[in-house]
Short mmCIF file of C-alpha atoms in Angstrom, two decimals:
data_model
loop_
_atom_site.label_atom_id
_atom_site.label_comp_id
_atom_site.label_asym_id
_atom_site.label_seq_id
_atom_site.Cartn_x
_atom_site.Cartn_y
_atom_site.Cartn_z
CA UNK A 1 -5.31 -90.13 61.47
CA UNK A 2 -7.38 -89.23 58.35
CA UNK A 3 -4.38 -89.01 56.21
CA UNK A 4 -2.98 -92.22 57.56
CA UNK A 5 -6.14 -94.09 56.88
CA UNK A 6 -6.35 -92.58 53.38
CA UNK A 7 -2.77 -93.63 52.71
CA UNK A 8 -3.34 -97.16 53.82
CA UNK A 9 -6.36 -97.30 51.42
CA UNK A 10 -4.18 -95.97 48.67
CA UNK A 11 -1.55 -98.63 49.22
CA UNK A 12 -4.36 -101.24 49.25
CA UNK A 13 -5.53 -99.80 45.99
CA UNK A 14 -2.11 -99.96 44.35
CA UNK A 15 -1.66 -103.63 45.43
CA UNK A 16 -5.28 -104.42 44.24
CA UNK A 17 -4.37 -102.93 41.00
CA UNK A 18 -1.26 -105.11 40.62
CA UNK A 19 -3.34 -108.26 41.58
CA UNK A 20 -6.06 -107.42 39.07
CA UNK A 21 -3.20 -107.38 36.39
CA UNK A 22 -2.01 -110.62 37.51
CA UNK A 23 -5.25 -112.34 37.40
CA UNK A 24 -6.79 -110.66 34.37
CA UNK A 25 -6.12 -109.31 30.92
CA UNK A 26 -7.23 -106.37 28.96
CA UNK A 27 -9.22 -107.13 25.92
CA UNK A 28 -8.71 -104.08 23.89
CA UNK A 29 -5.17 -105.08 22.99
CA UNK A 30 -4.18 -108.75 22.44
CA UNK A 31 -0.76 -109.42 24.23
CA UNK A 32 0.04 -111.83 21.33
CA UNK A 33 0.40 -108.66 19.18
CA UNK A 34 3.40 -107.68 21.22
CA UNK A 35 5.01 -111.04 21.20
CA UNK A 36 5.26 -111.50 17.56
CA UNK A 37 7.65 -108.49 17.02
CA UNK A 38 9.18 -105.45 18.67
CA UNK A 39 7.10 -102.70 20.05
CA UNK A 40 5.95 -100.18 17.31
CA UNK A 41 8.03 -97.42 18.87
CA UNK A 42 10.39 -95.49 16.83
CA UNK A 43 13.50 -97.74 17.74
CA UNK A 44 11.47 -100.62 19.13
CA UNK A 45 12.25 -99.38 22.62
CA UNK A 46 9.71 -99.40 25.49
CA UNK A 47 7.80 -96.27 25.95
CA UNK A 48 8.86 -93.72 28.62
CA UNK A 49 6.66 -92.82 31.45
CA UNK A 50 6.42 -88.91 31.79
CA UNK A 51 5.04 -87.82 35.12
CA UNK A 52 2.79 -85.04 34.19
CA UNK A 53 3.32 -82.18 36.57
CA UNK A 54 4.91 -84.71 38.73
CA UNK A 55 3.14 -87.91 37.94
CA UNK A 56 1.37 -88.26 41.34
CA UNK A 57 -1.02 -85.52 40.14
CA UNK A 58 -3.91 -87.81 40.31
CA UNK A 59 -3.40 -88.17 44.10
CA UNK A 60 -1.81 -84.86 45.22
CA UNK A 61 -1.91 -81.19 44.19
CA UNK A 62 -0.02 -80.80 40.95
CA UNK A 63 3.69 -79.55 40.83
CA UNK A 64 4.45 -80.24 44.55
CA UNK A 65 7.80 -81.26 46.10
CA UNK A 66 8.34 -82.64 49.65
CA UNK A 67 8.04 -85.72 51.81
CA UNK A 68 6.86 -85.22 55.26
CA UNK A 69 6.36 -88.92 56.01
CA UNK A 70 3.41 -91.35 55.52
CA UNK A 71 1.20 -90.00 52.74
CA UNK A 72 2.46 -86.43 53.03
CA UNK A 73 4.43 -86.63 49.83
CA UNK A 74 4.34 -84.28 46.77
CA UNK A 75 3.23 -85.13 43.30
CA UNK A 76 6.80 -85.02 41.96
CA UNK A 77 7.99 -87.28 44.69
CA UNK A 78 5.09 -89.72 44.31
CA UNK A 79 5.75 -89.87 40.54
CA UNK A 80 9.25 -91.04 40.97
CA UNK A 81 8.12 -93.56 43.63
CA UNK A 82 5.60 -94.85 41.17
CA UNK A 83 8.20 -95.42 38.50
CA UNK A 84 8.03 -92.45 36.28
CA UNK A 85 11.04 -92.21 34.02
CA UNK A 86 10.68 -88.42 33.77
CA UNK A 87 9.00 -85.85 35.96
CA UNK A 88 7.58 -82.83 34.16
CA UNK A 89 8.04 -79.32 35.74
CA UNK A 90 6.20 -76.45 33.91
CA UNK A 91 8.27 -73.31 34.31
CA UNK A 92 7.36 -69.63 34.78
CA UNK A 93 9.35 -66.78 36.15
CA UNK A 94 9.25 -64.60 39.26
CA UNK A 95 9.76 -60.79 39.41
CA UNK A 96 13.41 -61.36 40.43
CA UNK A 97 14.18 -63.82 37.57
CA UNK A 98 13.78 -67.31 39.35
CA UNK A 99 12.21 -70.17 37.47
CA UNK A 100 9.39 -71.65 39.61
CA UNK A 101 7.19 -74.66 38.88
CA UNK A 102 3.60 -73.74 37.87
CA UNK A 103 1.49 -74.76 35.02
CA UNK A 104 0.76 -71.16 34.24
CA UNK A 105 2.03 -67.84 35.27
CA UNK A 106 -1.44 -67.36 36.72
CA UNK A 107 -1.34 -68.41 40.45
CA UNK A 108 -5.05 -68.08 40.58
CA UNK A 109 -7.75 -66.86 38.03
CA UNK A 110 -10.98 -65.15 39.01
CA UNK A 111 -14.37 -65.06 37.20
CA UNK A 112 -15.25 -61.97 35.28
CA UNK A 113 -18.58 -61.14 33.67
CA UNK A 114 -19.14 -60.23 29.96
CA UNK A 115 -17.88 -56.76 30.62
CA UNK A 116 -14.58 -57.93 32.09
CA UNK A 117 -15.58 -56.90 35.57
CA UNK A 118 -14.66 -59.11 38.59
CA UNK A 119 -17.61 -61.32 39.91
CA UNK A 120 -17.71 -61.23 43.77
CA UNK A 121 -19.36 -63.84 45.91
CA UNK A 122 -21.77 -63.05 48.86
CA UNK A 123 -18.82 -62.40 51.18
CA UNK A 124 -17.30 -59.77 48.82
CA UNK A 125 -14.56 -62.08 47.70
CA UNK A 126 -13.54 -62.55 44.05
CA UNK A 127 -14.89 -65.66 42.64
CA UNK A 128 -12.10 -68.10 41.98
CA UNK A 129 -12.27 -69.85 38.62
CA UNK A 130 -9.08 -71.86 38.92
CA UNK A 131 -6.17 -71.97 41.26
CA UNK A 132 -2.97 -73.85 42.08
CA UNK A 133 -2.07 -71.77 45.06
CA UNK A 134 -3.76 -70.02 48.04
CA UNK A 135 -2.84 -66.59 46.87
CA UNK A 136 -6.44 -65.48 46.99
CA UNK A 137 -6.46 -66.05 50.78
CA UNK A 138 -3.42 -64.02 51.50
CA UNK A 139 -4.53 -60.41 52.29
CA UNK A 140 -1.22 -58.76 51.71
CA UNK A 141 -1.46 -59.82 48.05
CA UNK A 142 -4.97 -58.74 47.47
CA UNK A 143 -3.69 -55.47 45.46
CA UNK A 144 -1.85 -57.60 43.04
CA UNK A 145 -5.17 -58.84 41.45
CA UNK A 146 -5.02 -57.57 37.86
CA UNK A 147 -6.09 -58.15 34.37
CA UNK A 148 -3.47 -58.94 31.64
CA UNK A 149 -3.49 -60.22 28.06
CA UNK A 150 -1.97 -63.68 27.97
CA UNK A 151 -1.41 -65.13 24.49
CA UNK A 152 -4.16 -62.88 23.25
CA UNK A 153 -6.74 -63.52 25.87
CA UNK A 154 -7.66 -61.21 28.64
CA UNK A 155 -7.41 -63.04 31.97
CA UNK A 156 -7.91 -61.76 35.54
CA UNK A 157 -5.92 -63.16 38.46
CA UNK A 158 -2.63 -63.08 40.27
CA UNK A 159 0.64 -63.50 38.16
CA UNK A 160 3.83 -65.15 39.15
CA UNK A 161 5.96 -62.42 37.56
CA UNK A 162 4.45 -59.81 39.90
CA UNK A 163 5.92 -61.70 42.93
CA UNK A 164 9.46 -62.18 44.19
CA UNK A 165 10.72 -65.68 45.19
CA UNK A 166 10.55 -64.76 48.76
CA UNK A 167 6.82 -63.78 48.31
CA UNK A 168 6.09 -66.93 46.26
CA UNK A 169 7.38 -68.92 49.17
CA UNK A 170 4.81 -67.60 51.48
CA UNK A 171 2.15 -69.22 49.25
CA UNK A 172 1.11 -72.91 49.38
CA UNK A 173 -0.16 -75.27 46.65
CA UNK A 174 -3.83 -76.37 46.39
CA UNK A 175 -5.64 -78.79 44.19
CA UNK A 176 -6.39 -77.37 40.75
CA UNK A 177 -9.44 -79.67 39.97
CA UNK A 178 -11.23 -79.95 43.36
CA UNK A 179 -14.62 -80.90 41.74
CA UNK A 180 -12.87 -83.94 39.97
CA UNK A 181 -10.34 -84.81 42.59
CA UNK A 182 -11.90 -83.71 46.01
CA UNK A 183 -9.83 -86.19 47.80
CA UNK A 184 -6.64 -84.25 46.99
CA UNK A 185 -7.98 -81.12 48.69
CA UNK A 186 -6.99 -82.59 52.23
CA UNK A 187 -3.31 -81.81 51.01
CA UNK A 188 -4.20 -78.01 50.37
CA UNK A 189 -1.80 -75.79 52.17
CA UNK A 190 0.91 -78.34 52.86
CA UNK A 191 3.39 -77.77 50.02
CA UNK A 192 5.42 -74.69 49.01
CA UNK A 193 5.77 -73.74 45.41
CA UNK A 194 8.94 -75.36 44.23
CA UNK A 195 11.75 -73.67 42.21
CA UNK A 196 13.19 -75.43 39.15
CA UNK A 197 16.36 -75.90 41.16
CA UNK A 198 14.38 -77.86 43.72
CA UNK A 199 13.05 -80.23 41.14
CA UNK A 200 16.44 -80.86 39.64
CA UNK A 201 17.82 -81.59 43.21
CA UNK A 202 14.88 -84.03 43.84
CA UNK A 203 15.74 -85.98 40.63
CA UNK A 204 19.38 -86.04 41.43
CA UNK A 205 18.83 -87.17 45.08
CA UNK A 206 16.37 -89.94 44.10
CA UNK A 207 18.54 -91.20 41.40
CA UNK A 208 21.56 -91.42 43.67
CA UNK A 209 19.47 -93.16 46.44
CA UNK A 210 17.71 -95.64 44.13
CA UNK A 211 20.22 -96.18 41.39
CA UNK A 212 17.46 -95.73 38.78
CA UNK A 213 17.65 -93.22 36.03
CA UNK A 214 15.27 -90.43 36.75
CA UNK A 215 15.07 -87.56 34.20
CA UNK A 216 13.22 -84.30 34.09
CA UNK A 217 11.11 -83.04 31.14
CA UNK A 218 10.56 -79.19 31.53
CA UNK A 219 8.29 -77.08 29.65
CA UNK A 220 8.94 -73.34 28.97
CA UNK A 221 5.49 -71.82 29.37
CA UNK A 222 4.39 -68.92 27.30
CA UNK A 223 7.84 -67.91 25.96
CA UNK A 224 6.57 -65.13 23.79
CA UNK A 225 4.58 -63.76 26.60
CA UNK A 226 7.62 -63.52 28.92
CA UNK A 227 10.14 -62.38 26.19
CA UNK A 228 8.03 -59.88 24.20
CA UNK A 229 4.29 -59.59 24.86
CA UNK A 230 3.99 -59.55 28.71
CA UNK A 231 4.13 -56.89 31.23
CA UNK A 232 4.66 -56.59 34.90
CA UNK A 233 1.81 -55.30 37.26
CA UNK A 234 3.26 -51.59 36.77
CA UNK A 235 3.02 -52.01 32.96
CA UNK A 236 6.77 -52.32 32.16
CA UNK A 237 7.76 -55.11 29.87
CA UNK A 238 8.89 -58.48 31.32
CA UNK A 239 11.52 -59.14 28.59
CA UNK A 240 12.84 -62.42 30.09
CA UNK A 241 14.12 -65.14 27.89
CA UNK A 242 13.01 -68.23 29.82
CA UNK A 243 14.61 -70.60 27.41
CA UNK A 244 18.11 -69.19 28.09
CA UNK A 245 17.31 -69.04 31.80
CA UNK A 246 16.37 -72.68 31.66
CA UNK A 247 19.66 -73.66 30.18
CA UNK A 248 21.56 -71.38 32.50
CA UNK A 249 19.96 -73.29 35.53
CA UNK A 250 20.64 -76.69 34.11
CA UNK A 251 24.24 -75.80 33.50
CA UNK A 252 24.58 -74.17 37.05
CA UNK A 253 23.20 -77.38 38.53
CA UNK A 254 25.52 -79.67 36.41
CA UNK A 255 22.46 -81.39 34.88
CA UNK A 256 22.98 -81.34 31.15
CA UNK A 257 23.11 -85.06 30.22
CA UNK A 258 20.91 -85.34 27.15
CA UNK A 259 19.85 -88.80 28.27
CA UNK A 260 18.13 -87.38 31.25
CA UNK A 261 16.35 -84.38 29.79
CA UNK A 262 13.72 -83.35 27.10
CA UNK A 263 12.81 -79.73 26.74
CA UNK A 264 9.42 -78.99 25.33
CA UNK A 265 7.25 -76.05 24.19
CA UNK A 266 4.04 -75.35 22.48
CA UNK A 267 5.81 -72.58 20.52
CA UNK A 268 8.40 -72.92 17.75
CA UNK A 269 10.76 -69.91 17.66
CA UNK A 270 12.11 -70.66 21.21
CA UNK A 271 12.87 -74.28 20.31
CA UNK A 272 14.72 -73.14 17.22
CA UNK A 273 16.59 -70.55 19.35
CA UNK A 274 17.45 -73.33 21.86
CA UNK A 275 18.58 -75.59 18.99
CA UNK A 276 20.66 -72.92 16.94
CA UNK A 277 21.85 -70.46 19.50
CA UNK A 278 21.35 -71.06 23.17
CA UNK A 279 22.49 -74.50 23.54
CA UNK A 280 25.45 -74.26 21.23
CA UNK A 281 26.60 -71.18 23.19
CA UNK A 282 26.30 -73.05 26.54
CA UNK A 283 27.96 -76.30 24.97
CA UNK A 284 25.06 -78.46 25.63
CA UNK A 285 22.90 -80.53 23.37
CA UNK A 286 19.51 -81.61 24.81
CA UNK A 287 16.54 -83.24 22.84
CA UNK A 288 13.68 -80.89 21.96
CA UNK A 289 10.05 -81.74 21.82
CA UNK A 290 7.48 -79.87 19.80
CA UNK A 291 4.13 -79.78 21.68
CA UNK A 292 1.16 -79.90 19.36
CA UNK A 293 -2.32 -78.62 20.45
CA UNK A 294 -5.45 -80.13 18.96
CA UNK A 295 -6.40 -76.88 17.39
CA UNK A 296 -5.19 -73.32 16.72
CA UNK A 297 -1.57 -72.23 16.12
CA UNK A 298 1.64 -71.73 18.16
CA UNK A 299 1.27 -68.25 19.75
CA UNK A 300 4.67 -67.00 18.34
CA UNK A 301 3.20 -67.70 15.11
CA UNK A 302 0.04 -65.66 15.93
CA UNK A 303 2.04 -62.75 17.57
CA UNK A 304 4.21 -62.52 14.48
CA UNK A 305 1.35 -62.91 12.05
CA UNK A 306 2.59 -66.20 10.51
CA UNK A 307 -0.11 -68.27 8.85
CA UNK A 308 0.89 -71.73 9.97
CA UNK A 309 -1.13 -73.74 12.38
CA UNK A 310 -0.68 -76.85 14.43
CA UNK A 311 -2.53 -78.79 11.71
CA UNK A 312 0.27 -77.73 9.41
CA UNK A 313 2.89 -78.92 11.69
CA UNK A 314 1.71 -82.44 11.64
CA UNK A 315 1.38 -82.87 7.92
CA UNK A 316 4.23 -85.08 6.43
CA UNK A 317 5.91 -81.94 5.10
CA UNK A 318 5.50 -80.08 8.47
CA UNK A 319 6.91 -83.00 10.38
CA UNK A 320 9.93 -83.00 8.20
CA UNK A 321 10.45 -79.39 9.09
CA UNK A 322 9.91 -80.07 12.85
CA UNK A 323 12.68 -82.73 12.45
CA UNK A 324 15.16 -79.98 11.61
CA UNK A 325 15.09 -78.70 15.35
CA UNK A 326 13.35 -81.25 17.33
CA UNK A 327 13.77 -84.82 18.32
CA UNK A 328 9.98 -85.50 18.78
CA UNK A 329 6.54 -84.15 19.08
CA UNK A 330 4.09 -84.14 22.12
CA UNK A 331 0.58 -84.10 20.61
CA UNK A 332 -2.66 -83.86 22.08
CA UNK A 333 -3.67 -87.61 22.34
CA UNK A 334 -6.82 -86.78 20.40
CA UNK A 335 -4.66 -86.19 17.28
CA UNK A 336 -3.85 -89.79 17.44
CA UNK A 337 -7.22 -91.32 18.51
CA UNK A 338 -9.98 -88.79 18.05
CA UNK A 339 -13.24 -88.95 19.99
CA UNK A 340 -16.51 -87.22 19.85
CA UNK A 341 -19.84 -87.17 21.57
CA UNK A 342 -22.94 -88.67 20.19
CA UNK A 343 -25.62 -86.01 19.17
CA UNK A 344 -29.29 -85.72 19.87
CA UNK A 345 -32.06 -84.90 17.56
CA UNK A 346 -31.25 -81.16 18.08
CA UNK A 347 -27.68 -81.91 17.06
CA UNK A 348 -26.42 -81.35 20.68
CA UNK A 349 -23.91 -83.59 22.38
CA UNK A 350 -25.46 -86.15 24.65
CA UNK A 351 -24.41 -86.03 28.39
CA UNK A 352 -24.15 -89.78 28.82
CA UNK A 353 -23.16 -89.85 32.52
CA UNK A 354 -25.63 -87.10 33.44
CA UNK A 355 -23.13 -84.82 35.25
CA UNK A 356 -24.25 -81.79 33.43
CA UNK A 357 -21.14 -81.14 31.18
CA UNK A 358 -19.62 -82.82 28.15
CA UNK A 359 -16.26 -84.38 28.80
CA UNK A 360 -14.23 -87.28 27.66
CA UNK A 361 -16.61 -89.39 29.71
CA UNK A 362 -19.23 -88.65 26.97
CA UNK A 363 -17.04 -89.06 23.83
CA UNK A 364 -16.63 -92.24 21.96
CA UNK A 365 -13.40 -93.32 20.11
CA UNK A 366 -12.91 -93.01 16.41
CA UNK A 367 -10.40 -94.65 14.14
CA UNK A 368 -6.83 -93.69 14.94
CA UNK A 369 -5.07 -91.35 12.61
CA UNK A 370 -1.79 -91.87 10.79
CA UNK A 371 0.07 -89.36 13.00
CA UNK A 372 2.33 -91.88 14.85
CA UNK A 373 3.33 -93.43 11.50
CA UNK A 374 3.88 -90.12 9.81
CA UNK A 375 5.98 -88.74 12.74
CA UNK A 376 8.08 -92.05 12.78
CA UNK A 377 8.62 -91.78 9.06
CA UNK A 378 10.09 -88.29 9.70
CA UNK A 379 12.30 -89.72 12.48
CA UNK A 380 10.47 -88.21 15.42
CA UNK A 381 9.60 -89.54 18.73
CA UNK A 382 5.93 -89.24 19.74
CA UNK A 383 4.94 -88.39 23.34
CA UNK A 384 1.17 -87.68 23.46
CA UNK A 385 -0.54 -85.97 26.47
CA UNK A 386 -2.36 -86.50 29.02
CA UNK A 387 -3.37 -89.88 30.38
CA UNK A 388 -5.58 -89.77 33.24
CA UNK A 389 -7.53 -92.46 35.25
CA UNK A 390 -10.38 -90.06 36.43
CA UNK A 391 -13.55 -91.01 34.98
CA UNK A 392 -14.12 -87.63 33.83
CA UNK A 393 -11.23 -87.93 31.56
CA UNK A 394 -11.83 -91.61 30.32
CA UNK A 395 -13.78 -92.46 27.11
CA UNK A 396 -16.72 -94.94 27.72
CA UNK A 397 -15.03 -97.17 25.22
CA UNK A 398 -12.46 -98.09 27.87
CA UNK A 399 -15.25 -99.37 30.05
CA UNK A 400 -13.82 -97.51 33.27
CA UNK A 401 -10.41 -99.30 32.79
CA UNK A 402 -7.57 -96.64 32.36
CA UNK A 403 -4.98 -99.33 31.24
CA UNK A 404 -7.10 -100.02 28.17
CA UNK A 405 -6.04 -96.68 27.05
CA UNK A 406 -2.48 -96.94 27.50
CA UNK A 407 -2.45 -100.38 25.87
CA UNK A 408 -4.36 -99.02 22.82
CA UNK A 409 -1.82 -96.25 22.47
CA UNK A 410 1.24 -98.47 23.02
CA UNK A 411 0.04 -100.75 20.20
CA UNK A 412 -0.10 -97.70 18.06
CA UNK A 413 3.63 -97.20 18.70
CA UNK A 414 3.92 -94.05 20.90
CA UNK A 415 7.30 -93.57 22.28
CA UNK A 416 6.10 -92.34 25.82
CA UNK A 417 3.13 -90.70 27.36
CA UNK A 418 2.45 -87.83 29.81
CA UNK A 419 0.31 -89.18 32.72
CA UNK A 420 -1.06 -87.80 35.92
CA UNK A 421 -1.19 -91.34 37.33
CA UNK A 422 2.53 -92.66 36.87
CA UNK A 423 1.48 -95.87 38.74
CA UNK A 424 -0.78 -96.85 35.90
CA UNK A 425 1.68 -95.60 33.35
CA UNK A 426 4.43 -97.76 34.93
CA UNK A 427 2.20 -100.89 35.01
CA UNK A 428 1.24 -100.40 31.30
CA UNK A 429 4.80 -100.08 30.32
CA UNK A 430 5.87 -103.15 32.32
CA UNK A 431 2.94 -105.15 30.85
CA UNK A 432 4.10 -104.32 27.31
CA UNK A 433 7.62 -105.37 28.17
CA UNK A 434 6.60 -108.53 29.79
CA UNK A 435 4.34 -109.33 26.88
CA UNK A 436 7.25 -109.26 24.56
CA UNK A 437 9.04 -111.84 26.69
CA UNK A 438 5.98 -113.95 26.58
CA UNK A 439 5.16 -113.22 30.19
CA UNK A 440 1.53 -112.53 30.64
CA UNK A 441 1.76 -111.16 34.18
CA UNK A 442 3.03 -108.10 35.83
CA UNK A 443 3.99 -109.39 39.27
CA UNK A 444 3.47 -107.42 42.51
CA UNK A 445 7.20 -107.52 43.43
CA UNK A 446 8.11 -106.07 40.07
CA UNK A 447 6.20 -102.80 40.95
CA UNK A 448 8.33 -99.83 42.11
CA UNK A 449 8.92 -100.10 45.83
CA UNK A 450 8.06 -97.32 48.19
CA UNK A 451 9.76 -96.42 51.39
CA UNK A 452 6.80 -95.15 53.27
CA UNK A 453 6.28 -96.58 56.78
CA UNK A 454 2.73 -97.95 57.28
CA UNK A 455 1.41 -98.41 60.91
#
């Protein structure tokens, strides 16, 4: 009954959002800017909506697949229902070489002290720092808690590569951000951990049923860790090329149409290997996206002592080099529209909302950079990450209205965006399209239809 009530409230929210768009306008971007010309995207095309970790992640635990009726629907399923053009599975590998969908190889991370020792709670249990599964509650897996070096950092937790697929299927997904999204915790324990094949099959089934093109946008997580640096629980090297494994699974599933897939990575060498060796050997040609962090360097550069950083990649010369192997870039959105907190008299950031921490909710926007223009000049698409509607992730300049952020970035010319809330992403895209057609409204009946029974 609780879930049914919450689902009805959720549907009401979605309709209310549509009505608010019908009756009102967003002042941050003037719709007349769109009517006078094409969109500022690379080819004048509408931006694509990329369902980040599914696209229903704002409402369900991330990277979940399944539909048990009513509101019992996974984040990937929900993102498709919301109108996402692509759903994004992050890929790690199991002990028996199966690609599964998790944001990190870590199934759960535990807190450690300054000496690297595990911090236990009053009940003698390891203190969970972050988790996307319930592995810490499964007693048979307690001995697999370990410390490893992941991309140069010591982390303690349970790692996917130390579990077979059969063991992974004993686990269930839980909400990664329970303090920010407490409403999502009611779905903890409902969904299994999906394989990459299951996400491909979901996209194929939903496309066949709806007639709407639904793509996938997989990310190979930590490729250097899996191929060169990482070790299993017993200390033996992992030595798995996840990029090749990804292409093998796409070929095996007959899902190699470049119009339905982007492959992304924060590292460089694996993208070049995909472009120059792995994809040609498999007879496929899939567009690649170079992800760009707001600081630091690709870990393969660090591992092989190369001096270049992400900042070097987004110079005009760097972007020209990226174009030799990639179709686009996926930058942190703060590289396009920077933001920073105000400082007090002691030069400390001011906690505007008084929640005891400094987040996007405490940071004000600065002037946009030239990154979108520079990337377009190099012939690269721009797909920034991550758009979220939670107040914790929203600058006060948007005045509590998430659509203002989308419209600002669409005006700047981005070609797509990763979003935890594909319903907002869809509405923002449709609003831009209709503005070009001199239509000021997004009508309720133009929103993606769902098939959920409501009683």
